[in-house]
Structure formats: C-alpha cells, structure tokens
Amino acid sequence: MTDELRKEFEEFAPTIGLAITKTPAPLMFTNGRRVPAGGYILAETEAGWLCYQRSRAALTIKLPPAPEWPDPADHDDMDFEELEMVEAVIGAEMGMLNRCREAIRSKGVTIE
C-alpha cells in the first residue's frame, strides 16, 4: 500500500477513536504481540489499518476501454494532417486514461 493511503488512514483514524502510535523500532513486542516496523502499537489501530487497506482493495473501478487506433485501411481516406490529428487525440486520451489509472491505484483501489 502507498504512503498516501497510510496518510489518509492516519487522518481518518482519530475520527473513529483510534490512536496513532507507530512502532519506534524495527520490531517490538507489546501486550504479548509482535509489532513489525511501521505497524501500530495499539491492536485496535493495527486492526483498523488492516481493515482500511482491505476495504480499499475491495473497491473495484471499471474504466472505459482505451481508444482504438484507426484501422490502417482507413488511412487511405485521410490526408497526413488528418492522420496526425487523429493520432494526437488518441494519444492524449490514452495518456489521460493512464494517469487516471495511476491516481486510482495510488488510493489502493483495484481497476478492471
């Protein structure tokens, strides 16, 4: 999961009464349980973090398909400028779709 997702959780957690106390060492034991580096000392907060990650992973967004390049057979009817314009538009659409995918994935959401 991303640092951004953890930051969102840490902003959200206090609103539902979870305290944010990370482990200061690479590994420590507290209340008889092992807490890995980056984990939360309080069991309730660690459980909340795990649930938060799973809830985000359970979200699935289906994006529209990427635009298709024109059939080469259609190129005969286009002049060079038309073809350049079509390729530029499709390239821009594909770039935008890829940026959307990355932004959604950074939030821990699954994309179909």
PDB file of C-alpha atoms in Angstrom:
ATOM      1  CA  MET A   1       0.000   0.000   0.000  1.00  0.00           C
ATOM      2  CA  THR A   2       1.162   3.510  -0.649  1.00  0.00           C
ATOM      3  CA  ASP A   3       2.353   6.125   1.803  1.00  0.00           C
ATOM      4  CA  GLU A   4      -0.579   8.254   0.628  1.00  0.00           C
ATOM      5  CA  LEU A   5      -3.032   5.559   1.719  1.00  0.00           C
ATOM      6  CA  ARG A   6      -1.385   5.329   5.143  1.00  0.00           C
ATOM      7  CA  LYS A   7      -1.544   9.124   5.486  1.00  0.00           C
ATOM      8  CA  GLU A   8      -5.270   9.060   4.670  1.00  0.00           C
ATOM      9  CA  PHE A   9      -5.810   6.333   7.270  1.00  0.00           C
ATOM     10  CA  GLU A  10      -3.899   8.287   9.900  1.00  0.00           C
ATOM     11  CA  GLU A  11      -6.056  11.346   9.233  1.00  0.00           C
ATOM     12  CA  PHE A  12      -9.228   9.222   9.330  1.00  0.00           C
ATOM     13  CA  ALA A  13      -8.406   7.028  12.350  1.00  0.00           C
ATOM     14  CA  PRO A  14      -8.837   9.677  15.079  1.00  0.00           C
ATOM     15  CA  THR A  15     -12.326  10.482  13.762  1.00  0.00           C
ATOM     16  CA  ILE A  16     -13.402   6.991  14.836  1.00  0.00           C
ATOM     17  CA  GLY A  17     -11.409   6.982  18.082  1.00  0.00           C
ATOM     18  CA  LEU A  18      -8.249   5.173  17.002  1.00  0.00           C
ATOM     19  CA  ALA A  19      -4.945   6.462  18.386  1.00  0.00           C
ATOM     20  CA  ILE A  20      -1.964   6.582  16.036  1.00  0.00           C
ATOM     21  CA  THR A  21       1.196   5.261  17.725  1.00  0.00           C
ATOM     22  CA  LYS A  22       3.646   3.566  15.371  1.00  0.00           C
ATOM     23  CA  THR A  23       6.396   1.232  16.492  1.00  0.00           C
ATOM     24  CA  PRO A  24       9.617   3.168  17.001  1.00  0.00           C
ATOM     25  CA  ALA A  25      11.941   0.179  16.467  1.00  0.00           C
ATOM     26  CA  PRO A  26      12.293  -2.346  13.640  1.00  0.00           C
ATOM     27  CA  LEU A  27      10.404  -4.851  15.800  1.00  0.00           C
ATOM     28  CA  MET A  28       8.942  -4.692  19.248  1.00  0.00           C
ATOM     29  CA  PHE A  29       6.600  -6.650  21.455  1.00  0.00           C
ATOM     30  CA  THR A  30       3.699  -5.042  23.234  1.00  0.00           C
ATOM     31  CA  ASN A  31       0.953  -6.705  25.230  1.00  0.00           C
ATOM     32  CA  GLY A  32       2.341 -10.093  24.199  1.00  0.00           C
ATOM     33  CA  ARG A  33       2.106  -9.459  20.459  1.00  0.00           C
ATOM     34  CA  ARG A  34       4.752  -8.792  17.875  1.00  0.00           C
ATOM     35  CA  VAL A  35       4.514  -5.398  16.174  1.00  0.00           C
ATOM     36  CA  PRO A  36       6.519  -5.095  12.937  1.00  0.00           C
ATOM     37  CA  ALA A  37       8.189  -1.881  11.839  1.00  0.00           C
ATOM     38  CA  GLY A  38       5.570   0.549  10.573  1.00  0.00           C
ATOM     39  CA  GLY A  39       2.851  -1.288  12.480  1.00  0.00           C
ATOM     40  CA  TYR A  40       0.725   0.306  15.150  1.00  0.00           C
ATOM     41  CA  ILE A  41       1.336  -0.424  18.815  1.00  0.00           C
ATOM     42  CA  LEU A  42      -2.337  -0.471  19.710  1.00  0.00           C
ATOM     43  CA  ALA A  43      -4.016  -3.644  18.469  1.00  0.00           C
ATOM     44  CA  GLU A  44      -7.242  -1.754  17.658  1.00  0.00           C
ATOM     45  CA  THR A  45      -5.364   0.696  15.437  1.00  0.00           C
ATOM     46  CA  GLU A  46      -3.440  -2.096  13.687  1.00  0.00           C
ATOM     47  CA  ALA A  47      -6.741  -3.918  13.069  1.00  0.00           C
ATOM     48  CA  GLY A  48      -8.242  -0.680  11.753  1.00  0.00           C
ATOM     49  CA  TRP A  49      -5.289  -0.226   9.388  1.00  0.00           C
ATOM     50  CA  LEU A  50      -5.645  -3.770   8.058  1.00  0.00           C
ATOM     51  CA  CYS A  51      -9.389  -3.295   7.566  1.00  0.00           C
ATOM     52  CA  TYR A  52      -8.832   0.090   5.893  1.00  0.00           C
ATOM     53  CA  GLN A  53      -6.392  -1.465   3.398  1.00  0.00           C
ATOM     54  CA  ARG A  54      -8.745  -4.346   2.660  1.00  0.00           C
ATOM     55  CA  SER A  55     -11.709  -2.040   2.223  1.00  0.00           C
ATOM     56  CA  ARG A  56      -9.798  -0.038  -0.358  1.00  0.00           C
ATOM     57  CA  ALA A  57      -8.595  -3.184  -2.135  1.00  0.00           C
ATOM     58  CA  ALA A  58     -12.191  -4.451  -2.233  1.00  0.00           C
ATOM     59  CA  LEU A  59     -13.227  -1.407  -4.262  1.00  0.00           C
ATOM     60  CA  THR A  60     -13.063  -2.093  -7.965  1.00  0.00           C
ATOM     61  CA  ILE A  61     -13.482   0.505 -10.668  1.00  0.00           C
ATOM     62  CA  LYS A  62     -14.112  -0.463 -14.249  1.00  0.00           C
ATOM     63  CA  LEU A  63     -12.611   2.143 -16.550  1.00  0.00           C
ATOM     64  CA  PRO A  64     -13.698   2.596 -20.142  1.00  0.00           C
ATOM     65  CA  PRO A  65     -11.554   0.788 -22.692  1.00  0.00           C
ATOM     66  CA  ALA A  66      -8.598   2.574 -24.192  1.00  0.00           C
ATOM     67  CA  PRO A  67      -9.337   4.239 -27.522  1.00  0.00           C
ATOM     68  CA  GLU A  68      -8.523   2.192 -30.568  1.00  0.00           C
ATOM     69  CA  TRP A  69      -6.135   3.291 -33.255  1.00  0.00           C
ATOM     70  CA  PRO A  70      -7.751   3.717 -36.654  1.00  0.00           C
ATOM     71  CA  ASP A  71      -7.676   0.739 -38.963  1.00  0.00           C
ATOM     72  CA  PRO A  72      -4.768   1.111 -41.390  1.00  0.00           C
ATOM     73  CA  ALA A  73      -7.244   0.563 -44.213  1.00  0.00           C
ATOM     74  CA  ASP A  74      -8.898   3.848 -43.173  1.00  0.00           C
ATOM     75  CA  HIS A  75      -5.610   5.720 -43.615  1.00  0.00           C
ATOM     76  CA  ASP A  76      -6.074   5.744 -47.372  1.00  0.00           C
ATOM     77  CA  ASP A  77      -9.003   8.149 -46.963  1.00  0.00           C
ATOM     78  CA  MET A  78      -7.055  10.507 -44.647  1.00  0.00           C
ATOM     79  CA  ASP A  79      -4.512  13.068 -45.573  1.00  0.00           C
ATOM     80  CA  PHE A  80      -1.360  13.416 -43.461  1.00  0.00           C
ATOM     81  CA  GLU A  81      -2.752  16.260 -41.297  1.00  0.00           C
ATOM     82  CA  GLU A  82      -5.951  14.332 -40.515  1.00  0.00           C
ATOM     83  CA  LEU A  83      -3.939  11.271 -39.539  1.00  0.00           C
ATOM     84  CA  GLU A  84      -1.659  13.342 -37.289  1.00  0.00           C
ATOM     85  CA  MET A  85      -4.718  14.917 -35.624  1.00  0.00           C
ATOM     86  CA  VAL A  86      -6.372  11.537 -35.001  1.00  0.00           C
ATOM     87  CA  GLU A  87      -3.142  10.103 -33.582  1.00  0.00           C
ATOM     88  CA  ALA A  88      -2.681  13.142 -31.326  1.00  0.00           C
ATOM     89  CA  VAL A  89      -6.228  12.878 -29.961  1.00  0.00           C
ATOM     90  CA  ILE A  90      -5.947   9.137 -29.347  1.00  0.00           C
ATOM     91  CA  GLY A  91      -2.516   9.593 -27.747  1.00  0.00           C
ATOM     92  CA  ALA A  92      -3.902  12.282 -25.434  1.00  0.00           C
ATOM     93  CA  GLU A  93      -6.858  10.064 -24.483  1.00  0.00           C
ATOM     94  CA  MET A  94      -4.568   7.128 -23.734  1.00  0.00           C
ATOM     95  CA  GLY A  95      -2.293   9.356 -21.638  1.00  0.00           C
ATOM     96  CA  MET A  96      -5.246  10.669 -19.644  1.00  0.00           C
ATOM     97  CA  LEU A  97      -6.578   7.148 -19.094  1.00  0.00           C
ATOM     98  CA  ASN A  98      -3.152   6.013 -17.847  1.00  0.00           C
ATOM     99  CA  ARG A  99      -2.919   8.971 -15.447  1.00  0.00           C
ATOM    100  CA  CYS A 100      -6.395   8.110 -14.131  1.00  0.00           C
ATOM    101  CA  ARG A 101      -5.327   4.500 -13.598  1.00  0.00           C
ATOM    102  CA  GLU A 102      -2.255   5.567 -11.634  1.00  0.00           C
ATOM    103  CA  ALA A 103      -4.237   8.027  -9.478  1.00  0.00           C
ATOM    104  CA  ILE A 104      -6.833   5.359  -8.668  1.00  0.00           C
ATOM    105  CA  ARG A 105      -4.214   2.696  -7.921  1.00  0.00           C
ATOM    106  CA  SER A 106      -2.366   5.106  -5.610  1.00  0.00           C
ATOM    107  CA  LYS A 107      -5.503   5.165  -3.460  1.00  0.00           C
ATOM    108  CA  GLY A 108      -5.359   1.379  -3.122  1.00  0.00           C
ATOM    109  CA  VAL A 109      -8.338   0.767  -5.379  1.00  0.00           C
ATOM    110  CA  THR A 110      -8.436  -2.112  -7.872  1.00  0.00           C
ATOM    111  CA  ILE A 111      -9.012  -1.387 -11.543  1.00  0.00           C
ATOM    112  CA  GLU A 112     -10.557  -3.806 -14.015  1.00  0.00           C
TER     113      GLU A 112
END
